[in-house]
Short mmCIF file of C-alpha atoms and ligand atoms in Angstrom, two decimals:
data_model
loop_
_atom_site.label_atom_id
_atom_site.label_comp_id
_atom_site.label_asym_id
_atom_site.label_seq_id
_atom_site.Cartn_x
_atom_site.Cartn_y
_atom_site.Cartn_z
CA MET A 1 0.00 0.00 0.00
CA ASN A 2 1.20 3.51 -0.76
CA LYS A 3 2.27 5.50 2.29
CA ALA A 4 0.61 8.85 3.02
CA LYS A 5 2.67 11.86 1.95
CA LEU A 6 4.08 14.04 4.71
CA VAL A 7 5.70 17.29 3.56
CA VAL A 8 7.79 19.24 6.06
CA LEU A 9 9.00 22.83 5.69
CA THR A 10 11.95 23.52 7.98
CA GLY A 11 13.84 26.67 8.92
CA ALA A 12 16.74 27.73 11.09
CA GLY A 13 14.87 26.77 14.29
CA ILE A 14 15.23 23.03 13.68
CA SER A 15 19.03 23.42 13.71
CA ALA A 16 19.16 25.83 16.68
CA GLU A 17 19.61 23.03 19.21
CA SER A 18 22.47 21.68 17.08
CA GLY A 19 24.30 24.94 17.82
CA ILE A 20 23.61 26.82 14.57
CA ALA A 21 22.30 30.33 15.29
CA THR A 22 18.93 31.35 13.80
CA PHE A 23 18.83 34.41 11.54
CA ARG A 24 16.49 36.76 13.28
CA GLY A 25 17.03 35.64 16.88
CA GLY A 26 20.22 37.57 17.59
CA GLY A 27 19.21 40.84 15.93
CA GLY A 28 20.08 39.58 12.45
CA LEU A 29 23.65 40.83 12.57
CA TRP A 30 26.97 39.15 11.92
CA GLU A 31 29.94 40.99 13.45
CA ASN A 32 27.99 44.25 13.05
CA HIS A 33 27.10 43.60 9.41
CA SER A 34 23.44 43.38 8.38
CA ILE A 35 22.01 40.29 6.68
CA GLU A 36 21.71 42.37 3.49
CA GLU A 37 25.45 43.13 3.48
CA VAL A 38 26.48 39.49 3.75
CA ALA A 39 23.62 37.52 2.22
CA SER A 40 22.38 39.42 -0.82
CA ILE A 41 23.53 39.58 -4.41
CA GLU A 42 24.06 43.35 -3.97
CA GLY A 43 26.25 42.63 -0.94
CA TRP A 44 28.30 40.20 -3.05
CA TYR A 45 28.93 42.78 -5.78
CA LYS A 46 29.80 45.39 -3.16
CA ASN A 47 32.24 43.37 -1.06
CA ARG A 48 33.04 39.81 -2.13
CA GLU A 49 35.72 39.38 0.54
CA LEU A 50 33.28 40.16 3.35
CA VAL A 51 30.68 37.76 1.96
CA LEU A 52 33.25 34.99 1.57
CA ALA A 53 34.43 35.55 5.17
CA PHE A 54 30.83 35.30 6.40
CA TYR A 55 30.17 32.04 4.56
CA ASN A 56 33.58 30.55 5.42
CA SER A 57 32.69 31.08 9.08
CA ARG A 58 29.16 29.69 8.66
CA ARG A 59 30.57 26.64 6.90
CA GLN A 60 33.03 26.08 9.75
CA ALA A 61 30.16 26.30 12.28
CA ALA A 62 28.06 23.86 10.25
CA LEU A 63 30.97 21.39 10.12
CA GLN A 64 30.91 21.17 13.93
CA ALA A 65 27.16 20.52 14.11
CA GLN A 66 25.38 17.21 14.55
CA PRO A 67 21.72 16.45 13.84
CA ASN A 68 19.47 16.69 16.91
CA ALA A 69 16.39 14.76 18.05
CA GLY A 70 14.21 16.85 15.70
CA HIS A 71 16.15 15.90 12.56
CA LEU A 72 16.41 12.27 13.71
CA ALA A 73 12.69 12.00 14.43
CA LEU A 74 11.88 13.14 10.87
CA LYS A 75 14.11 10.37 9.51
CA GLU A 76 12.25 7.81 11.69
CA LEU A 77 8.96 8.92 10.17
CA GLU A 78 10.04 7.44 6.85
CA ALA A 79 8.94 4.05 8.26
CA HIS A 80 5.36 5.34 8.30
CA PHE A 81 5.08 8.09 5.69
CA GLU A 82 6.58 9.15 2.40
CA VAL A 83 8.46 12.08 3.93
CA ARG A 84 9.58 15.01 1.80
CA ILE A 85 11.55 17.77 3.48
CA ILE A 86 11.73 21.25 2.04
CA THR A 87 14.36 23.15 3.98
CA GLN A 88 15.41 26.78 3.99
CA ASN A 89 18.54 25.73 5.84
CA VAL A 90 21.92 25.63 4.17
CA ASP A 91 23.33 23.10 6.64
CA THR A 92 23.01 19.42 5.70
CA LEU A 93 21.77 18.11 9.06
CA HIS A 94 18.67 16.49 7.51
CA GLU A 95 20.92 14.48 5.20
CA MET A 96 23.25 13.64 8.10
CA ALA A 97 20.22 12.34 10.02
CA GLY A 98 19.52 10.03 7.08
CA SER A 99 16.48 11.73 5.51
CA THR A 100 16.26 10.63 1.88
CA ALA A 101 14.14 13.33 0.19
CA VAL A 102 15.48 16.79 1.04
CA LEU A 103 15.05 19.87 -1.14
CA HIS A 104 17.24 22.89 -0.31
CA LEU A 105 15.45 26.10 -1.23
CA HIS A 106 18.33 28.38 -0.28
CA GLY A 107 21.31 26.27 -1.34
CA ARG A 108 23.85 24.29 0.67
CA LEU A 109 26.99 25.14 2.58
CA ASP A 110 28.83 22.02 1.42
CA GLN A 111 28.84 23.18 -2.21
CA LYS A 112 30.44 26.01 -4.17
CA ARG A 113 29.34 27.24 -7.58
CA SER A 114 30.72 29.31 -10.41
CA GLU A 115 29.78 32.98 -10.16
CA LYS A 116 28.67 32.98 -13.82
CA ASN A 117 27.11 29.54 -14.15
CA PRO A 118 24.73 28.33 -11.39
CA LYS A 119 24.89 24.80 -12.84
CA LEU A 120 28.67 24.53 -12.40
CA VAL A 121 28.70 23.18 -8.82
CA ALA A 122 31.42 21.34 -6.87
CA PRO A 123 31.97 20.15 -3.29
CA TRP A 124 33.17 23.04 -1.09
CA GLU A 125 36.32 22.01 0.77
CA GLY A 126 38.49 24.54 2.61
CA ASP A 127 37.97 28.29 2.93
CA LEU A 128 37.04 30.12 -0.28
CA LYS A 129 39.20 33.11 -1.27
CA LEU A 130 39.00 35.81 -3.90
CA GLY A 131 40.85 34.46 -6.94
CA ASP A 132 39.71 30.82 -6.46
CA LEU A 133 38.44 30.15 -9.97
CA ALA A 134 36.02 27.59 -11.41
CA SER A 135 36.81 25.75 -14.66
CA ASP A 136 34.95 28.48 -16.62
CA GLY A 137 37.43 31.06 -15.28
CA SER A 138 34.99 32.80 -12.96
CA GLN A 139 35.13 33.21 -9.20
CA TRP A 140 33.86 30.34 -7.02
CA ARG A 141 31.12 31.46 -4.64
CA PRO A 142 29.02 29.58 -2.09
CA ASN A 143 26.14 27.62 -3.66
CA ILE A 144 23.70 29.72 -1.68
CA VAL A 145 20.57 31.49 -2.90
CA TRP A 146 20.94 35.08 -1.74
CA PHE A 147 18.34 37.78 -1.25
CA GLY A 148 17.68 39.26 -4.69
CA GLU A 149 18.19 35.93 -6.47
CA MET A 150 15.72 33.47 -7.98
CA VAL A 151 14.84 30.37 -5.94
CA PRO A 152 15.20 27.63 -8.56
CA ALA A 153 13.84 24.82 -6.32
CA MET A 154 10.50 26.61 -5.74
CA GLU A 155 8.68 24.88 -8.58
CA GLN A 156 9.52 21.44 -7.19
CA ALA A 157 8.62 22.59 -3.66
CA VAL A 158 5.17 23.80 -4.76
CA GLU A 159 4.58 20.48 -6.52
CA TRP A 160 5.46 18.54 -3.34
CA VAL A 161 3.25 20.71 -1.10
CA ARG A 162 0.26 20.38 -3.44
CA GLU A 163 0.50 16.59 -3.12
CA ALA A 164 0.70 16.53 0.69
CA ASP A 165 -1.68 14.53 2.90
CA PHE A 166 0.06 15.92 6.01
CA PHE A 167 2.11 19.12 6.23
CA ALA A 168 4.33 20.39 9.04
CA VAL A 169 6.20 23.67 9.44
CA ILE A 170 9.12 23.50 11.88
CA GLY A 171 11.30 26.35 13.13
CA THR A 172 10.77 29.10 10.61
CA SER A 173 9.57 32.65 11.20
CA LEU A 174 7.85 32.56 7.76
CA GLN A 175 9.17 36.02 6.99
CA VAL A 176 11.07 35.21 3.84
CA TYR A 177 9.35 34.76 0.49
CA PRO A 178 8.82 32.88 -1.72
CA ALA A 179 9.42 30.05 0.82
CA ALA A 180 6.81 31.39 3.28
CA GLY A 181 4.15 31.31 0.56
CA LEU A 182 4.32 27.49 0.49
CA VAL A 183 1.97 27.33 3.49
CA HIS A 184 -0.80 28.60 1.20
CA GLU A 185 -0.29 25.82 -1.35
CA VAL A 186 -1.50 22.95 0.86
CA PRO A 187 -4.53 21.07 -0.46
CA LEU A 188 -7.84 21.41 1.42
CA HIS A 189 -7.84 17.86 2.82
CA CYS A 190 -4.31 18.23 4.25
CA GLU A 191 -3.75 18.04 8.03
CA CYS A 192 -1.35 20.86 9.02
CA TYR A 193 0.96 21.36 12.01
CA LEU A 194 3.41 24.03 13.17
CA VAL A 195 6.25 23.50 15.66
CA ASP A 196 7.94 26.60 17.11
CA PRO A 197 8.69 27.65 20.71
CA GLN A 198 7.55 31.21 19.89
CA PRO A 199 4.05 32.13 18.76
CA VAL A 200 4.07 32.48 14.95
CA SER A 201 1.37 34.57 13.25
CA LEU A 202 -1.26 32.22 11.85
CA ILE A 203 -2.98 34.72 9.56
CA GLY A 204 -4.35 32.59 6.73
CA MET A 205 -3.21 29.46 8.61
CA GLN A 206 -5.91 29.11 11.26
CA HIS A 207 -6.28 25.41 10.42
CA PHE A 208 -2.69 24.69 11.57
CA ILE A 209 -2.37 22.78 14.84
CA GLN A 210 0.32 24.50 16.89
CA ILE A 211 2.89 22.72 19.03
CA THR A 212 4.56 25.53 20.95
CA GLU A 213 7.84 23.79 21.74
CA ALA A 214 11.44 23.59 20.62
CA ALA A 215 12.18 21.09 17.84
CA THR A 216 13.86 18.44 20.01
CA THR A 217 10.70 17.96 22.10
CA GLY A 218 8.11 19.34 19.66
CA VAL A 219 8.93 17.06 16.71
CA PRO A 220 8.62 13.85 18.78
CA LYS A 221 5.23 15.22 19.96
CA LEU A 222 4.24 15.92 16.39
CA ILE A 223 5.10 12.32 15.51
CA LYS A 224 2.91 10.99 18.32
CA LYS A 225 0.00 13.02 16.95
CA LEU A 226 0.65 11.88 13.37
CA LEU A 227 0.77 8.23 14.36
CA GLN A 228 -2.37 8.36 16.49
N1 LIG B 301 13.10 24.74 17.76
C1 LIG B 301 12.19 25.16 16.82
N2 LIG B 301 12.09 26.43 16.42
C2 LIG B 301 12.92 27.33 16.98
C3 LIG B 301 13.90 26.97 17.94
C4 LIG B 301 13.96 25.62 18.33
N3 LIG B 301 14.84 25.18 19.23
N4 LIG B 301 14.58 28.10 18.29
C5 LIG B 301 14.06 29.11 17.58
N5 LIG B 301 13.06 28.65 16.78
C6 LIG B 301 12.22 29.40 15.84
C7 LIG B 301 12.09 30.89 16.10
O1 LIG B 301 11.08 31.13 17.07
C8 LIG B 301 11.75 31.42 14.71
O2 LIG B 301 10.35 31.40 14.49
O3 LIG B 301 12.81 29.30 14.55
C9 LIG B 301 12.43 30.42 13.77
C10 LIG B 301 13.68 30.95 13.09
O4 LIG B 301 13.36 32.01 12.25
P1 LIG B 301 14.46 32.75 11.37
O5 LIG B 301 15.67 33.04 12.21
O6 LIG B 301 13.79 33.89 10.71
O7 LIG B 301 14.91 31.64 10.31
P2 LIG B 301 14.19 31.18 8.96
O8 LIG B 301 12.72 31.33 9.04
O9 LIG B 301 14.73 29.82 8.65
O10 LIG B 301 14.79 32.22 7.93
C11 LIG B 301 14.43 32.08 6.58
O11 LIG B 301 15.88 33.85 5.94
O12 LIG B 301 17.92 34.90 6.21
C12 LIG B 301 17.18 34.08 5.41
O13 LIG B 301 17.93 32.52 3.81
C13 LIG B 301 17.82 32.72 5.20
O14 LIG B 301 16.81 30.53 5.10
C14 LIG B 301 16.83 31.76 5.81
C15 LIG B 301 15.53 32.52 5.67
#
């Protein structure tokens, strides 16, 4: 028998208890630079060195991190559901936990790409410096989708959400579009959940069942409810 489809949208909150800082929790600043300076295409054109330093340090932090009980619980759910994870996170903790269907909306910290050609991608090993060139002669940059850039995985994400029987949002402030718009793509029959220790505005999402807890305790609770 076919398993029911569970689609999960995750954000920085699911990795918080693995030691990776959320974006908006700490005032949205990195060493006194705004998110726009270090994580937008304009920021890249303005100061490539600064952007590379920011992502080198984020990559180092991600290398130290291990999946937590939230990531691991989602992997366990594959025994019961066809689980598809759409993540805004650039860490690879879902993959490390063993999840098999993970779509990265905002890119991944373990890959670099050519500045000119988004399809020229390679594993990212060691700090990136200005002058590190891809085989097409252009600068390597992190394979990250920055503010001001298209989100190429959106089409696939919308397709997954429209097929969901169950949908869960975990650890995202839903402030960044187009990712946040996915919550409005769920089909009418779909049972919807939201896990976040802070109250998240449910405008247009009144049918979501809220579990107001951190991911490491909230996701196991979510699983209990799903398996009931
Ligand atoms: N468990 C679950 N959720 C948590 C936890 C936790 N332990 N700790 C914090 N949260 C919640 C916060 O309450 C908040 O609602 O996680 C959410 C994190 O929100 P943001 O920091 O805004 O992160 P996110 O929504 O993933 O940001 C989206 O913005 O900067 C860009 O591209 C970047 O992918 C990122 C996007």
